[in-house]
Coordinates of C-alpha atoms and ligand atoms in Angstrom, one line a residue:
M1 CA 5.5 -12.8 22.3
L2 CA 5.4 -15.7 19.9
S3 CA 7.4 -15.2 16.8
R4 CA 5.4 -15.8 13.6
R5 CA 7.6 -18.7 12.8
Q6 CA 6.8 -20.5 16.1
F7 CA 3.2 -19.5 15.6
I8 CA 3.1 -20.9 12.1
A9 CA 5.0 -24.0 12.9
T10 CA 2.6 -25.0 15.6
S11 CA -0.7 -24.4 13.8
A12 CA -2.4 -26.7 11.5
I13 CA -3.0 -24.6 8.5
T14 CA -6.0 -25.1 6.5
A15 CA -7.9 -22.4 4.8
G16 CA -9.5 -22.7 1.4
A17 CA -11.6 -19.6 1.1
S18 CA -12.0 -18.4 -2.4
L19 CA -9.4 -15.7 -3.2
L20 CA -10.7 -14.8 -6.6
V21 CA -11.0 -11.1 -7.2
P22 CA -14.7 -10.5 -7.6
S23 CA -16.0 -7.8 -9.7
W24 CA -17.6 -4.8 -8.0
S25 CA -21.0 -5.9 -9.3
A26 CA -20.6 -9.5 -8.3
R27 CA -19.7 -8.5 -4.8
A28 CA -22.0 -5.5 -4.6
A29 CA -24.9 -7.6 -3.1
S30 CA -23.0 -9.4 -0.4
Q31 CA -20.1 -7.1 0.4
I32 CA -21.1 -3.6 -0.3
S33 CA -24.5 -2.8 1.2
A34 CA -26.9 -2.2 -1.5
A35 CA -26.2 0.8 -3.7
S36 CA -28.4 3.7 -2.8
D37 CA -30.8 5.3 -5.3
D38 CA -28.2 7.8 -6.3
G39 CA -25.7 5.0 -7.2
F40 CA -23.4 5.3 -4.2
M41 CA -22.1 2.1 -2.8
V42 CA -22.1 2.2 1.0
L43 CA -18.6 1.4 2.5
E44 CA -18.8 0.9 6.2
P45 CA -15.8 0.5 8.4
K46 CA -16.7 -1.2 11.7
P47 CA -15.5 -3.6 14.3
A48 CA -15.7 -7.3 13.5
T49 CA -13.8 -10.5 13.9
A50 CA -11.8 -12.3 11.2
P51 CA -10.3 -15.8 11.0
L52 CA -6.8 -14.3 10.6
A53 CA -4.8 -16.8 12.6
G54 CA -6.1 -19.9 10.8
A55 CA -8.2 -22.9 11.7
G56 CA -8.2 -23.9 15.3
R57 CA -7.4 -20.4 16.5
P58 CA -9.8 -17.9 17.8
P59 CA -11.1 -15.2 15.5
V60 CA -9.3 -11.9 15.9
N61 CA -11.0 -8.6 16.7
I62 CA -10.3 -6.3 13.8
W63 CA -11.8 -3.2 12.2
G64 CA -12.8 -3.8 8.7
Y65 CA -14.7 -2.3 5.8
Q66 CA -18.0 -4.1 5.7
G67 CA -16.5 -6.0 8.7
T68 CA -14.0 -7.9 6.5
V69 CA -10.3 -7.8 6.1
P70 CA -9.3 -7.0 3.5
G71 CA -12.3 -4.9 2.7
P72 CA -14.4 -5.6 -0.4
V73 CA -12.6 -5.2 -3.7
I74 CA -13.7 -2.0 -5.4
R75 CA -13.5 -2.4 -9.1
A76 CA -14.2 -0.2 -12.1
K77 CA -13.3 0.3 -15.7
R78 CA -10.7 2.9 -16.5
G79 CA -12.3 6.3 -16.8
A80 CA -15.4 5.3 -15.0
R81 CA -16.8 7.2 -12.0
I82 CA -16.5 5.5 -8.7
R83 CA -19.1 6.5 -6.1
V84 CA -18.6 5.4 -2.5
R85 CA -20.5 6.6 0.5
L86 CA -18.4 6.2 3.6
K87 CA -20.6 5.4 6.6
N88 CA -18.5 5.6 9.7
G89 CA -19.3 2.6 11.9
L90 CA -16.3 3.1 14.2
S91 CA -15.9 4.8 17.5
Q92 CA -13.2 7.2 16.0
P93 CA -13.4 9.7 13.2
T94 CA -12.1 8.3 9.9
T95 CA -11.6 9.0 6.1
V96 CA -10.8 6.9 3.1
H97 CA -7.7 7.6 0.9
W98 CA -7.6 6.1 -2.6
H99 CA -3.9 5.3 -2.8
G100 CA -2.2 5.8 -6.2
I101 CA -5.2 7.2 -8.0
R102 CA -4.6 10.6 -9.7
I103 CA -7.7 11.8 -8.1
S104 CA -9.3 15.2 -7.7
N105 CA -8.0 16.8 -4.6
A106 CA -11.2 17.1 -2.7
M107 CA -11.7 13.3 -2.9
D108 CA -8.2 12.5 -1.6
G109 CA -9.4 11.7 1.9
V110 CA -6.8 13.5 4.0
P111 CA -8.4 14.8 7.2
G112 CA -7.5 18.4 8.0
L113 CA -6.2 19.0 4.5
T114 CA -8.8 17.9 1.9
Q115 CA -11.8 17.2 4.1
D116 CA -12.9 17.1 7.7
A117 CA -12.6 13.6 9.3
V118 CA -16.0 11.8 9.3
E119 CA -17.3 11.5 12.8
P120 CA -18.8 8.2 14.1
G121 CA -22.2 7.6 12.7
K122 CA -21.7 10.2 9.9
T123 CA -21.2 9.8 6.2
F124 CA -19.1 11.3 3.4
D125 CA -19.5 10.9 -0.3
Y126 CA -16.5 10.1 -2.4
S127 CA -17.1 10.5 -6.2
F128 CA -14.2 10.4 -8.6
I129 CA -12.8 9.2 -11.9
A130 CA -10.0 6.7 -12.0
P131 CA -7.9 7.9 -15.0
D132 CA -5.4 5.1 -15.0
A133 CA -5.8 1.3 -15.2
G134 CA -4.0 -0.8 -12.5
T135 CA -3.9 -2.2 -9.1
Y136 CA -4.5 0.3 -6.3
W137 CA -5.8 0.3 -2.8
Y138 CA -7.9 2.2 -0.4
H139 CA -7.3 2.7 3.3
S140 CA -8.1 4.8 6.2
H141 CA -6.1 8.0 6.4
A142 CA -7.2 9.0 9.9
K143 CA -5.0 7.8 12.8
T144 CA -3.7 5.6 10.0
W145 CA -1.1 3.9 12.3
E146 CA -3.9 2.5 14.3
Q147 CA -6.8 2.1 11.7
V148 CA -4.7 0.3 9.1
A149 CA -3.1 -1.8 11.7
R150 CA -6.6 -3.0 12.7
G151 CA -7.5 -3.9 9.2
L152 CA -9.0 -0.8 7.4
Y153 CA -7.8 -1.3 3.8
G154 CA -8.9 -3.0 0.6
L155 CA -8.0 -3.4 -3.1
L156 CA -9.1 -0.9 -5.7
I157 CA -8.8 -2.4 -9.2
V158 CA -9.1 -0.2 -12.3
D159 CA -9.6 -2.4 -15.4
E160 CA -7.8 -1.8 -18.7
D161 CA -9.9 -0.8 -21.7
T162 CA -9.0 -4.3 -23.0
P163 CA -7.8 -6.4 -20.1
P164 CA -5.0 -8.8 -20.9
K165 CA -5.9 -12.4 -21.4
V166 CA -5.5 -14.4 -18.2
D167 CA -7.7 -17.2 -16.9
R168 CA -8.1 -15.7 -13.5
D169 CA -7.4 -12.6 -11.5
I170 CA -6.5 -13.3 -7.9
A171 CA -5.8 -10.9 -5.0
F172 CA -2.6 -11.4 -3.0
V173 CA -3.0 -8.9 -0.2
A174 CA -0.2 -9.4 2.3
D175 CA -0.3 -8.1 5.9
D176 CA 1.8 -8.3 9.0
W177 CA -0.1 -8.5 12.2
L178 CA 1.2 -8.1 15.7
L179 CA -0.7 -10.7 17.7
G180 CA -0.3 -11.2 21.4
K181 CA -0.2 -14.5 23.3
D182 CA -4.0 -14.6 23.4
G183 CA -4.0 -14.6 19.6
Q184 CA -5.6 -11.1 19.6
L185 CA -4.2 -7.9 18.1
H186 CA -1.6 -6.6 20.5
E187 CA -3.4 -3.4 21.4
E188 CA -1.1 -2.2 24.2
S189 CA 1.7 -1.6 21.8
L190 CA -0.3 0.6 19.4
G191 CA 1.4 4.0 19.5
R192 CA 4.4 2.6 21.3
M193 CA 7.3 5.2 21.1
M194 CA 9.9 2.5 20.6
D195 CA 8.2 1.6 17.2
W196 CA 7.7 5.2 16.2
S197 CA 11.3 6.1 16.7
H198 CA 12.7 2.8 15.1
G199 CA 11.5 0.9 12.1
G200 CA 7.8 1.1 12.8
R201 CA 5.3 -1.5 14.1
M202 CA 6.5 -4.9 13.0
G203 CA 4.1 -7.8 13.2
N204 CA 4.6 -11.5 14.0
W205 CA 1.9 -13.0 11.9
L206 CA 1.7 -13.0 8.2
T207 CA -1.7 -13.2 6.3
V208 CA -2.6 -13.2 2.7
N209 CA -6.1 -12.0 1.9
G210 CA -6.8 -12.1 5.6
L211 CA -5.9 -15.7 5.9
T212 CA -3.0 -17.7 7.2
E213 CA -1.1 -19.5 4.5
P214 CA -4.2 -19.9 2.3
E215 CA -4.4 -22.8 -0.2
I216 CA -5.6 -21.7 -3.6
P217 CA -6.8 -24.5 -5.8
V218 CA -5.5 -24.1 -9.3
R219 CA -5.6 -26.0 -12.6
A220 CA -2.5 -27.1 -14.5
G221 CA -1.9 -24.8 -17.4
E222 CA -3.7 -22.0 -15.8
R223 CA -2.5 -18.4 -16.3
I224 CA -3.2 -16.2 -13.3
R225 CA -2.8 -12.5 -12.7
L226 CA -1.8 -11.9 -9.1
R227 CA -2.6 -8.5 -7.6
C228 CA 0.1 -8.3 -5.0
I229 CA 0.2 -5.6 -2.3
N230 CA 1.9 -5.1 1.0
T231 CA -0.5 -3.5 3.4
A232 CA 1.7 -3.7 6.5
N233 CA 2.2 -0.7 8.7
A234 CA 6.0 -0.8 8.4
R235 CA 7.5 -4.1 7.3
T236 CA 9.1 -4.3 3.9
M237 CA 8.3 -7.7 2.5
A238 CA 9.9 -9.7 -0.3
F239 CA 8.2 -12.6 -2.1
S240 CA 9.6 -15.5 -4.1
F241 CA 7.4 -17.3 -6.5
G242 CA 9.5 -20.5 -6.1
K243 CA 8.9 -22.9 -8.9
L244 CA 6.0 -20.9 -10.3
G245 CA 6.8 -19.5 -13.7
A246 CA 6.2 -15.8 -12.9
H247 CA 6.6 -12.5 -14.7
L248 CA 6.1 -9.0 -13.5
I249 CA 3.8 -6.8 -15.6
A250 CA 3.2 -3.8 -13.4
L251 CA 4.4 -1.9 -10.3
D252 CA 2.2 0.4 -8.3
G253 CA -0.5 -0.1 -10.9
Q254 CA 1.6 1.1 -13.8
P255 CA 2.6 -1.3 -16.5
V256 CA 6.3 -2.3 -16.9
P257 CA 7.8 -4.3 -19.7
P258 CA 7.3 -7.9 -18.8
E259 CA 10.2 -9.2 -16.6
D260 CA 10.8 -12.8 -15.7
V261 CA 10.7 -13.0 -11.9
T262 CA 10.8 -16.8 -11.5
G263 CA 12.9 -17.5 -8.5
V264 CA 13.6 -13.8 -8.0
K265 CA 13.0 -11.9 -4.7
L266 CA 10.4 -9.3 -5.4
T267 CA 10.5 -6.5 -2.7
L268 CA 7.4 -4.7 -1.7
A269 CA 7.7 -1.8 0.7
P270 CA 4.5 -0.8 2.6
A271 CA 1.9 0.4 0.1
Q272 CA 3.7 -0.8 -3.0
R273 CA 2.0 -3.2 -5.4
A274 CA 3.2 -5.6 -8.1
D275 CA 1.1 -7.3 -10.7
V276 CA 2.6 -10.7 -11.4
V277 CA 1.4 -13.3 -13.9
V278 CA 2.0 -16.9 -12.9
D279 CA 1.7 -19.9 -15.2
I280 CA 0.8 -23.0 -13.3
Q281 CA 2.6 -26.2 -14.2
G282 CA 2.4 -29.4 -12.3
S283 CA 0.4 -32.6 -11.5
P284 CA -2.7 -33.0 -9.4
G285 CA -1.8 -32.7 -5.7
D286 CA 1.3 -30.5 -6.3
K287 CA 1.6 -27.6 -3.9
L288 CA 3.4 -24.6 -5.3
A289 CA 4.4 -22.0 -2.6
I290 CA 4.8 -18.2 -2.8
S291 CA 7.1 -17.5 0.1
E292 CA 7.9 -14.4 2.1
V293 CA 11.7 -14.2 2.0
S294 CA 12.7 -10.8 3.5
T295 CA 14.2 -12.5 6.5
R296 CA 16.6 -15.5 6.9
H297 CA 13.6 -17.7 7.6
S298 CA 11.4 -17.9 4.6
I299 CA 7.7 -18.3 5.3
E300 CA 5.1 -19.9 3.0
A301 CA 2.7 -17.1 2.4
A302 CA 0.2 -18.9 0.2
L303 CA 0.0 -22.3 -1.6
F304 CA -1.3 -23.1 -5.0
T305 CA -2.6 -26.6 -5.0
V306 CA -3.0 -28.3 -8.4
T307 CA -6.4 -29.9 -8.6
N308 CA -7.5 -33.0 -10.5
A309 CA -9.3 -30.9 -13.1
P310 CA -8.0 -31.4 -16.7
P311 CA -5.4 -28.9 -17.7
V312 CA -6.5 -25.6 -19.0
R313 CA -3.8 -25.8 -21.8
A314 CA -1.3 -28.4 -22.5
E315 CA 1.7 -26.1 -22.3
A316 CA 2.4 -22.8 -20.7
P317 CA 1.9 -19.9 -23.2
N318 CA 5.3 -18.7 -24.3
E319 CA 4.3 -15.1 -24.8
P320 CA 4.3 -13.1 -21.6
V321 CA 1.4 -10.9 -20.8
T322 CA 2.1 -7.2 -21.7
L323 CA 0.1 -4.3 -20.6
K324 CA -0.3 -1.1 -22.5
P325 CA 1.1 2.0 -20.6
N326 CA -1.3 4.4 -19.1
R327 CA -0.4 7.0 -21.6
A328 CA -2.0 9.9 -19.9
I329 CA 0.8 10.2 -17.4
P330 CA 2.9 13.1 -18.8
L331 CA 6.6 12.6 -19.1
P332 CA 8.7 14.9 -16.9
K333 CA 11.1 17.3 -18.7
T334 CA 13.8 17.8 -16.3
A335 CA 15.3 20.9 -18.0
G336 CA 13.9 23.9 -16.2
A337 CA 12.3 21.7 -13.5
Q338 CA 11.5 23.0 -10.1
M339 CA 14.3 21.5 -7.8
I340 CA 13.1 20.5 -4.3
D341 CA 15.4 19.2 -1.5
L342 CA 14.1 16.8 1.0
V343 CA 16.5 15.8 3.8
M344 CA 15.2 13.1 6.1
E345 CA 16.7 13.1 9.7
G346 CA 15.9 11.9 13.1
G347 CA 14.7 8.6 14.6
A348 CA 16.7 6.3 16.8
M349 CA 20.4 6.5 16.2
G350 CA 19.8 9.6 14.1
G351 CA 21.3 12.1 16.6
L352 CA 18.5 14.6 16.1
R353 CA 18.9 17.5 18.5
Q354 CA 16.1 19.8 17.5
G355 CA 13.3 20.4 15.0
I356 CA 11.1 23.2 13.7
I357 CA 7.4 23.4 14.0
D358 CA 5.9 26.4 12.2
G359 CA 9.0 28.5 12.6
K360 CA 9.6 27.7 16.2
M361 CA 12.7 25.7 17.2
L362 CA 12.0 22.8 19.6
S363 CA 14.5 20.7 21.5
I364 CA 14.5 17.0 21.1
Q365 CA 13.0 16.6 24.6
E366 CA 10.1 19.0 23.5
L367 CA 9.7 17.0 20.3
V368 CA 9.6 13.6 22.0
E369 CA 6.8 15.0 24.3
K370 CA 4.9 15.7 21.1
K371 CA 5.9 12.3 19.7
L372 CA 7.6 14.0 16.8
V373 CA 11.0 12.5 16.3
W374 CA 11.7 12.6 12.6
T375 CA 12.2 15.7 10.4
F376 CA 12.1 16.7 6.7
N377 CA 14.4 19.6 6.1
G378 CA 14.6 20.2 9.9
K379 CA 10.8 20.4 10.3
A380 CA 8.9 17.9 12.3
G381 CA 5.4 17.0 11.1
M382 CA 2.8 19.0 9.1
Q383 CA 3.6 22.7 9.0
K384 CA 1.4 25.6 8.1
E385 CA 3.6 26.2 5.0
P386 CA 3.9 23.5 2.3
L387 CA 7.2 22.0 1.3
E388 CA 6.9 23.7 -2.0
R389 CA 4.3 25.5 -4.3
I390 CA 4.5 24.3 -7.9
P391 CA 2.8 26.0 -10.8
L392 CA 0.3 23.7 -12.6
G393 CA 2.0 21.7 -15.3
R394 CA 5.6 22.3 -14.3
T395 CA 8.0 19.4 -13.7
A396 CA 9.3 19.0 -10.2
V397 CA 12.4 17.1 -9.1
V398 CA 12.6 16.0 -5.5
N399 CA 16.1 15.1 -4.2
M400 CA 15.5 12.9 -1.2
V401 CA 18.5 12.3 1.1
N402 CA 18.0 9.8 3.8
K403 CA 20.3 10.7 6.7
T404 CA 18.5 8.4 9.1
A405 CA 19.4 4.8 10.2
F406 CA 16.1 3.4 8.7
P407 CA 14.7 2.9 5.1
H408 CA 11.6 4.9 4.3
A409 CA 8.8 4.2 1.8
M410 CA 8.1 7.7 0.4
H411 CA 4.6 8.2 -1.0
L412 CA 3.3 11.1 -3.1
H413 CA -0.4 11.7 -3.4
G414 CA -2.2 12.5 -6.6
H415 CA 0.7 12.0 -9.0
H416 CA 3.0 9.2 -10.3
F417 CA 6.7 9.8 -10.5
R418 CA 9.9 8.2 -11.8
V419 CA 13.2 7.8 -10.1
I420 CA 15.8 9.6 -12.2
E421 CA 18.9 9.3 -10.0
R422 CA 20.1 7.1 -7.2
D423 CA 23.2 7.8 -5.2
G424 CA 24.3 10.3 -7.8
K425 CA 24.0 7.9 -10.7
P426 CA 21.4 8.7 -13.4
V427 CA 18.6 6.1 -13.8
A428 CA 16.9 5.8 -17.2
N429 CA 13.4 4.6 -17.8
A430 CA 12.5 3.8 -14.3
P431 CA 9.0 2.6 -13.7
W432 CA 6.2 4.9 -12.7
R433 CA 5.5 4.7 -9.0
D434 CA 3.6 6.3 -6.2
T435 CA 5.7 4.9 -3.4
E436 CA 9.5 4.5 -3.5
L437 CA 11.8 2.9 -0.9
V438 CA 14.7 5.1 0.1
D439 CA 17.3 3.1 2.0
R440 CA 19.3 4.3 4.9
N441 CA 22.0 6.7 3.7
E442 CA 20.6 6.6 0.3
Q443 CA 19.9 9.5 -2.1
V444 CA 17.1 9.2 -4.5
K445 CA 15.9 11.8 -7.1
I446 CA 12.4 11.6 -8.4
A447 CA 10.6 13.6 -11.1
F448 CA 7.0 14.2 -11.9
V449 CA 4.8 16.7 -13.7
A450 CA 2.7 18.6 -11.2
D451 CA -0.4 18.5 -13.3
N452 CA -3.0 17.9 -10.7
P453 CA -4.0 21.0 -8.8
G454 CA -4.4 20.9 -5.0
K455 CA -2.7 20.1 -1.8
W456 CA -0.9 16.8 -1.9
L457 CA 0.7 14.9 0.9
F458 CA 4.2 13.6 0.6
H459 CA 5.0 11.3 3.4
C460 CA 6.7 8.1 4.6
H461 CA 4.3 5.1 4.3
M462 CA 5.8 3.5 7.3
L463 CA 2.8 4.5 9.4
E464 CA 4.5 5.2 12.6
H465 CA 7.0 7.4 10.8
V466 CA 4.4 9.5 9.2
A467 CA 2.7 9.9 12.6
A468 CA 6.0 10.8 14.2
G469 CA 6.9 13.6 11.8
M470 CA 7.7 12.3 8.3
I471 CA 5.0 14.2 6.5
T472 CA 4.9 17.3 4.3
R473 CA 2.8 18.5 1.3
I474 CA 3.2 20.2 -2.0
E475 CA 0.7 22.6 -3.4
V476 CA 0.1 22.5 -7.1
G477 CA -1.5 25.4 -9.0
Ligands
C2O1 CU1 -1.5 5.2 1.2 CU2 -1.1 9.1 2.5 O1 -1.3 7.2 1.9
CU2 CU1 9.8 6.1 7.2

């Protein structure tokens, strides 16, 4: 298989598609099939081709919402109702999950838990209010390890009541594809046990907004809000903004005090987001790269090309952009909190010998036959019983202990949490998150207020790991 470095080195890269984040309404006509009379936008996942690999390479067969990858940007004002009619144009059942939204449980899109999977040709209506502003995403939650790998995801942007002043808002949706020698998605390896028991499906081809090293024309003096997300199945990425003046303003959609990240490595585990404001400085013709730097070989992920247009402003603004916090998220009070343990075990080099499924102990051989090779508290995969029942409004503290040889990106549905302790040391004022990376042999305590009633998944967002057992749920109220 070609490595993405070889692949990238040998391809002439030119792609200049517009990467502007369009508004819902601006894109409604072309991207979302016309809204129906009842105000629902039709979102249709279906097979299509996409120019992932760049100019001069054959288009790649993908599955995409509206036939594009990423899918259309769904955008709404904070507090507004979002209405989406999923129309399944695939040959498999599917659902849509609205990742990071404190949604009502019936709309969470988890097949077998909050709804039935939507059969091919059938529809399902999602209608919900997005209570918090920020950068979120939506993706398939059925056979996620295959459907997301094939391209079923898109950005979901909830605008602040008063959006901060920037000149442009640009998507930066990074994905990691596994392409075969023929330049097509490597299908034979989908579901490969080797990936499920190790670090998950790793790609060899990096795209940003579904393009290979896209060039984004920019003007000197421009201030741009980048909506960065890692949509890879399993690869934790890290980005460097190089010479671009950059500051971080939000993580997983939630505002953080502005932090200078110029020349800093910004790590994004699968499903994590970061809003970064970049100030463009330079002369016409300059190319400013954002690079992927998680490995020893940095890869240019996207290029900002300074155009001849007159500068937007003479000097970069010296005030960083600051976002107001989403104040509706209640602060956890850890005194009297419900304490929950979550011990992660299994996987390759994990020495797992057995695991429980609904009270029955299975040997590792029996588990492997079921493709369940990871456990939470000794239990492999979804159980009839939840991890924990939490009364509505009570604070919960989950103590995650990773006893495996791999990092895991733990995601809680329907809530935002804060890390309060790492490896035994208290952590103060950690950012709100919906996905947190727990390194091998690491211990991480998170706290949240269980204020959203329903059945909420808690799982690893490395999609092969969740499929192979790293999944549980809490029940609130
Ligand atoms: Cu983004 Cu249950 O996942
Ligand atoms: Cu994992």
